[in-house]
């Protein structure tokens, strides 16, 4: 697979920012969803070093979100990080019967 272009990465960062409009701040388990989105954005901007000691300060769930974003960026998977939040998107109301 081919790594994402800078314009694709910027579009994905914008898509992740948009996710915050419908993703609840906290999950049922108390996890900060918006922090997870922010970590994915930081990863796409190249601001997270997975080889640094600070990597161990991230929870397993946070590490997974970061690695998922990096894997997409490098072309390892087709599913974008923002699409991973789609399950929280409100369903459109059905019309008439």
JSON list of C-alpha atoms in Angstrom, two decimals:
[
{"chain": "A", "resi": 1, "resn": "UNK", "atom": "CA", "xyz": [0.00, 0.00, 0.00]},
{"chain": "A", "resi": 2, "resn": "UNK", "atom": "CA", "xyz": [1.01, 3.59, -0.56]},
{"chain": "A", "resi": 3, "resn": "UNK", "atom": "CA", "xyz": [1.49, 6.14, 2.23]},
{"chain": "A", "resi": 4, "resn": "UNK", "atom": "CA", "xyz": [-1.01, 8.98, 2.46]},
{"chain": "A", "resi": 5, "resn": "UNK", "atom": "CA", "xyz": [-0.17, 12.30, 0.82]},
{"chain": "A", "resi": 6, "resn": "UNK", "atom": "CA", "xyz": [0.10, 15.50, 2.86]},
{"chain": "A", "resi": 7, "resn": "UNK", "atom": "CA", "xyz": [-3.26, 16.67, 1.50]},
{"chain": "A", "resi": 8, "resn": "UNK", "atom": "CA", "xyz": [-4.90, 13.36, 2.48]},
{"chain": "A", "resi": 9, "resn": "UNK", "atom": "CA", "xyz": [-3.41, 13.66, 5.96]},
{"chain": "A", "resi": 10, "resn": "UNK", "atom": "CA", "xyz": [-4.68, 17.25, 6.31]},
{"chain": "A", "resi": 11, "resn": "UNK", "atom": "CA", "xyz": [-8.14, 16.15, 5.16]},
{"chain": "A", "resi": 12, "resn": "UNK", "atom": "CA", "xyz": [-8.09, 13.36, 7.74]},
{"chain": "A", "resi": 13, "resn": "UNK", "atom": "CA", "xyz": [-7.06, 15.78, 10.50]},
{"chain": "A", "resi": 14, "resn": "UNK", "atom": "CA", "xyz": [-10.05, 17.95, 9.54]},
{"chain": "A", "resi": 15, "resn": "UNK", "atom": "CA", "xyz": [-12.30, 14.88, 9.56]},
{"chain": "A", "resi": 16, "resn": "UNK", "atom": "CA", "xyz": [-11.08, 13.95, 13.04]},
{"chain": "A", "resi": 17, "resn": "UNK", "atom": "CA", "xyz": [-11.74, 17.50, 14.27]},
{"chain": "A", "resi": 18, "resn": "UNK", "atom": "CA", "xyz": [-15.28, 17.18, 12.87]},
{"chain": "A", "resi": 19, "resn": "UNK", "atom": "CA", "xyz": [-15.76, 13.93, 14.81]},
{"chain": "A", "resi": 20, "resn": "UNK", "atom": "CA", "xyz": [-15.70, 15.94, 18.02]},
{"chain": "A", "resi": 21, "resn": "UNK", "atom": "CA", "xyz": [-19.06, 17.47, 17.05]},
{"chain": "A", "resi": 22, "resn": "UNK", "atom": "CA", "xyz": [-20.85, 14.11, 17.44]},
{"chain": "A", "resi": 23, "resn": "UNK", "atom": "CA", "xyz": [-18.56, 11.88, 19.49]},
{"chain": "A", "resi": 24, "resn": "UNK", "atom": "CA", "xyz": [-19.50, 12.11, 23.18]},
{"chain": "A", "resi": 25, "resn": "UNK", "atom": "CA", "xyz": [-16.73, 13.60, 25.30]},
{"chain": "A", "resi": 26, "resn": "UNK", "atom": "CA", "xyz": [-16.65, 10.54, 27.55]},
{"chain": "A", "resi": 27, "resn": "UNK", "atom": "CA", "xyz": [-17.38, 6.91, 26.81]},
{"chain": "A", "resi": 28, "resn": "UNK", "atom": "CA", "xyz": [-19.68, 4.75, 28.91]},
{"chain": "A", "resi": 29, "resn": "UNK", "atom": "CA", "xyz": [-16.53, 3.60, 30.74]},
{"chain": "A", "resi": 30, "resn": "UNK", "atom": "CA", "xyz": [-15.31, 7.14, 31.44]},
{"chain": "A", "resi": 31, "resn": "UNK", "atom": "CA", "xyz": [-12.62, 7.25, 28.76]},
{"chain": "A", "resi": 32, "resn": "UNK", "atom": "CA", "xyz": [-12.03, 10.69, 27.25]},
{"chain": "A", "resi": 33, "resn": "UNK", "atom": "CA", "xyz": [-12.98, 10.18, 23.59]},
{"chain": "A", "resi": 34, "resn": "UNK", "atom": "CA", "xyz": [-11.88, 13.68, 22.60]},
{"chain": "A", "resi": 35, "resn": "UNK", "atom": "CA", "xyz": [-8.44, 13.06, 24.06]},
{"chain": "A", "resi": 36, "resn": "UNK", "atom": "CA", "xyz": [-8.24, 9.94, 21.89]},
{"chain": "A", "resi": 37, "resn": "UNK", "atom": "CA", "xyz": [-9.14, 11.98, 18.81]},
{"chain": "A", "resi": 38, "resn": "UNK", "atom": "CA", "xyz": [-6.56, 14.60, 19.76]},
{"chain": "A", "resi": 39, "resn": "UNK", "atom": "CA", "xyz": [-3.91, 11.89, 20.12]},
{"chain": "A", "resi": 40, "resn": "UNK", "atom": "CA", "xyz": [-4.72, 10.62, 16.63]},
{"chain": "A", "resi": 41, "resn": "UNK", "atom": "CA", "xyz": [-4.35, 14.16, 15.29]},
{"chain": "A", "resi": 42, "resn": "UNK", "atom": "CA", "xyz": [-1.01, 14.55, 17.07]},
{"chain": "A", "resi": 43, "resn": "UNK", "atom": "CA", "xyz": [0.14, 11.24, 15.59]},
{"chain": "A", "resi": 44, "resn": "UNK", "atom": "CA", "xyz": [-0.80, 12.34, 12.08]},
{"chain": "A", "resi": 45, "resn": "UNK", "atom": "CA", "xyz": [1.12, 15.57, 12.61]},
{"chain": "A", "resi": 46, "resn": "UNK", "atom": "CA", "xyz": [4.19, 13.57, 13.62]},
{"chain": "A", "resi": 47, "resn": "UNK", "atom": "CA", "xyz": [4.11, 14.86, 17.18]},
{"chain": "A", "resi": 48, "resn": "UNK", "atom": "CA", "xyz": [4.23, 11.47, 18.93]},
{"chain": "A", "resi": 49, "resn": "UNK", "atom": "CA", "xyz": [7.39, 9.41, 19.18]},
{"chain": "A", "resi": 50, "resn": "UNK", "atom": "CA", "xyz": [6.55, 5.77, 19.85]},
{"chain": "A", "resi": 51, "resn": "UNK", "atom": "CA", "xyz": [10.21, 5.07, 20.69]},
{"chain": "A", "resi": 52, "resn": "UNK", "atom": "CA", "xyz": [10.41, 7.66, 23.49]},
{"chain": "A", "resi": 53, "resn": "UNK", "atom": "CA", "xyz": [9.97, 6.78, 27.16]},
{"chain": "A", "resi": 54, "resn": "UNK", "atom": "CA", "xyz": [6.79, 8.88, 27.20]},
{"chain": "A", "resi": 55, "resn": "UNK", "atom": "CA", "xyz": [5.14, 6.19, 25.03]},
{"chain": "A", "resi": 56, "resn": "UNK", "atom": "CA", "xyz": [4.69, 4.12, 28.19]},
{"chain": "A", "resi": 57, "resn": "UNK", "atom": "CA", "xyz": [2.64, 6.93, 29.75]},
{"chain": "A", "resi": 58, "resn": "UNK", "atom": "CA", "xyz": [-0.17, 6.24, 27.26]},
{"chain": "A", "resi": 59, "resn": "UNK", "atom": "CA", "xyz": [-2.80, 3.66, 28.14]},
{"chain": "A", "resi": 60, "resn": "UNK", "atom": "CA", "xyz": [-3.13, 0.57, 25.97]},
{"chain": "A", "resi": 61, "resn": "UNK", "atom": "CA", "xyz": [-6.28, 2.03, 24.39]},
{"chain": "A", "resi": 62, "resn": "UNK", "atom": "CA", "xyz": [-4.50, 5.31, 23.66]},
{"chain": "A", "resi": 63, "resn": "UNK", "atom": "CA", "xyz": [-1.54, 3.46, 22.14]},
{"chain": "A", "resi": 64, "resn": "UNK", "atom": "CA", "xyz": [-3.94, 1.53, 19.90]},
{"chain": "A", "resi": 65, "resn": "UNK", "atom": "CA", "xyz": [-5.59, 4.73, 18.66]},
{"chain": "A", "resi": 66, "resn": "UNK", "atom": "CA", "xyz": [-2.19, 6.28, 17.95]},
{"chain": "A", "resi": 67, "resn": "UNK", "atom": "CA", "xyz": [-0.87, 3.21, 16.14]},
{"chain": "A", "resi": 68, "resn": "UNK", "atom": "CA", "xyz": [-4.08, 2.92, 14.10]},
{"chain": "A", "resi": 69, "resn": "UNK", "atom": "CA", "xyz": [-3.62, 6.50, 12.88]},
{"chain": "A", "resi": 70, "resn": "UNK", "atom": "CA", "xyz": [0.04, 5.92, 12.06]},
{"chain": "A", "resi": 71, "resn": "UNK", "atom": "CA", "xyz": [-0.74, 2.67, 10.27]},
{"chain": "A", "resi": 72, "resn": "UNK", "atom": "CA", "xyz": [-3.30, 4.44, 8.07]},
{"chain": "A", "resi": 73, "resn": "UNK", "atom": "CA", "xyz": [-0.85, 7.28, 7.41]},
{"chain": "A", "resi": 74, "resn": "UNK", "atom": "CA", "xyz": [1.82, 4.83, 6.29]},
{"chain": "A", "resi": 75, "resn": "UNK", "atom": "CA", "xyz": [-0.63, 3.02, 4.00]},
{"chain": "A", "resi": 76, "resn": "UNK", "atom": "CA", "xyz": [-0.90, -0.11, 6.12]},
{"chain": "A", "resi": 77, "resn": "UNK", "atom": "CA", "xyz": [-4.71, -0.03, 6.22]},
{"chain": "A", "resi": 78, "resn": "UNK", "atom": "CA", "xyz": [-7.46, 1.57, 4.14]},
{"chain": "A", "resi": 79, "resn": "UNK", "atom": "CA", "xyz": [-9.76, 2.50, 7.04]},
{"chain": "A", "resi": 80, "resn": "UNK", "atom": "CA", "xyz": [-9.11, 6.07, 8.12]},
{"chain": "A", "resi": 81, "resn": "UNK", "atom": "CA", "xyz": [-8.90, 6.97, 11.81]},
{"chain": "A", "resi": 82, "resn": "UNK", "atom": "CA", "xyz": [-12.01, 9.15, 11.56]},
{"chain": "A", "resi": 83, "resn": "UNK", "atom": "CA", "xyz": [-14.07, 6.26, 10.17]},
{"chain": "A", "resi": 84, "resn": "UNK", "atom": "CA", "xyz": [-13.31, 4.39, 13.39]},
{"chain": "A", "resi": 85, "resn": "UNK", "atom": "CA", "xyz": [-15.54, 6.89, 15.20]},
{"chain": "A", "resi": 86, "resn": "UNK", "atom": "CA", "xyz": [-18.48, 6.52, 12.79]},
{"chain": "A", "resi": 87, "resn": "UNK", "atom": "CA", "xyz": [-20.29, 4.07, 15.05]},
{"chain": "A", "resi": 88, "resn": "UNK", "atom": "CA", "xyz": [-21.00, 7.03, 17.33]},
{"chain": "A", "resi": 89, "resn": "UNK", "atom": "CA", "xyz": [-22.47, 9.16, 14.56]},
{"chain": "A", "resi": 90, "resn": "UNK", "atom": "CA", "xyz": [-26.19, 9.87, 15.12]},
{"chain": "A", "resi": 91, "resn": "UNK", "atom": "CA", "xyz": [-28.50, 7.91, 12.86]},
{"chain": "A", "resi": 92, "resn": "UNK", "atom": "CA", "xyz": [-30.64, 9.89, 10.42]},
{"chain": "A", "resi": 93, "resn": "UNK", "atom": "CA", "xyz": [-34.32, 9.92, 11.28]},
{"chain": "A", "resi": 94, "resn": "UNK", "atom": "CA", "xyz": [-36.50, 7.79, 9.05]},
{"chain": "A", "resi": 95, "resn": "UNK", "atom": "CA", "xyz": [-39.24, 9.65, 7.24]},
{"chain": "A", "resi": 96, "resn": "UNK", "atom": "CA", "xyz": [-42.94, 8.85, 6.81]},
{"chain": "A", "resi": 97, "resn": "UNK", "atom": "CA", "xyz": [-44.79, 5.55, 6.85]}
]
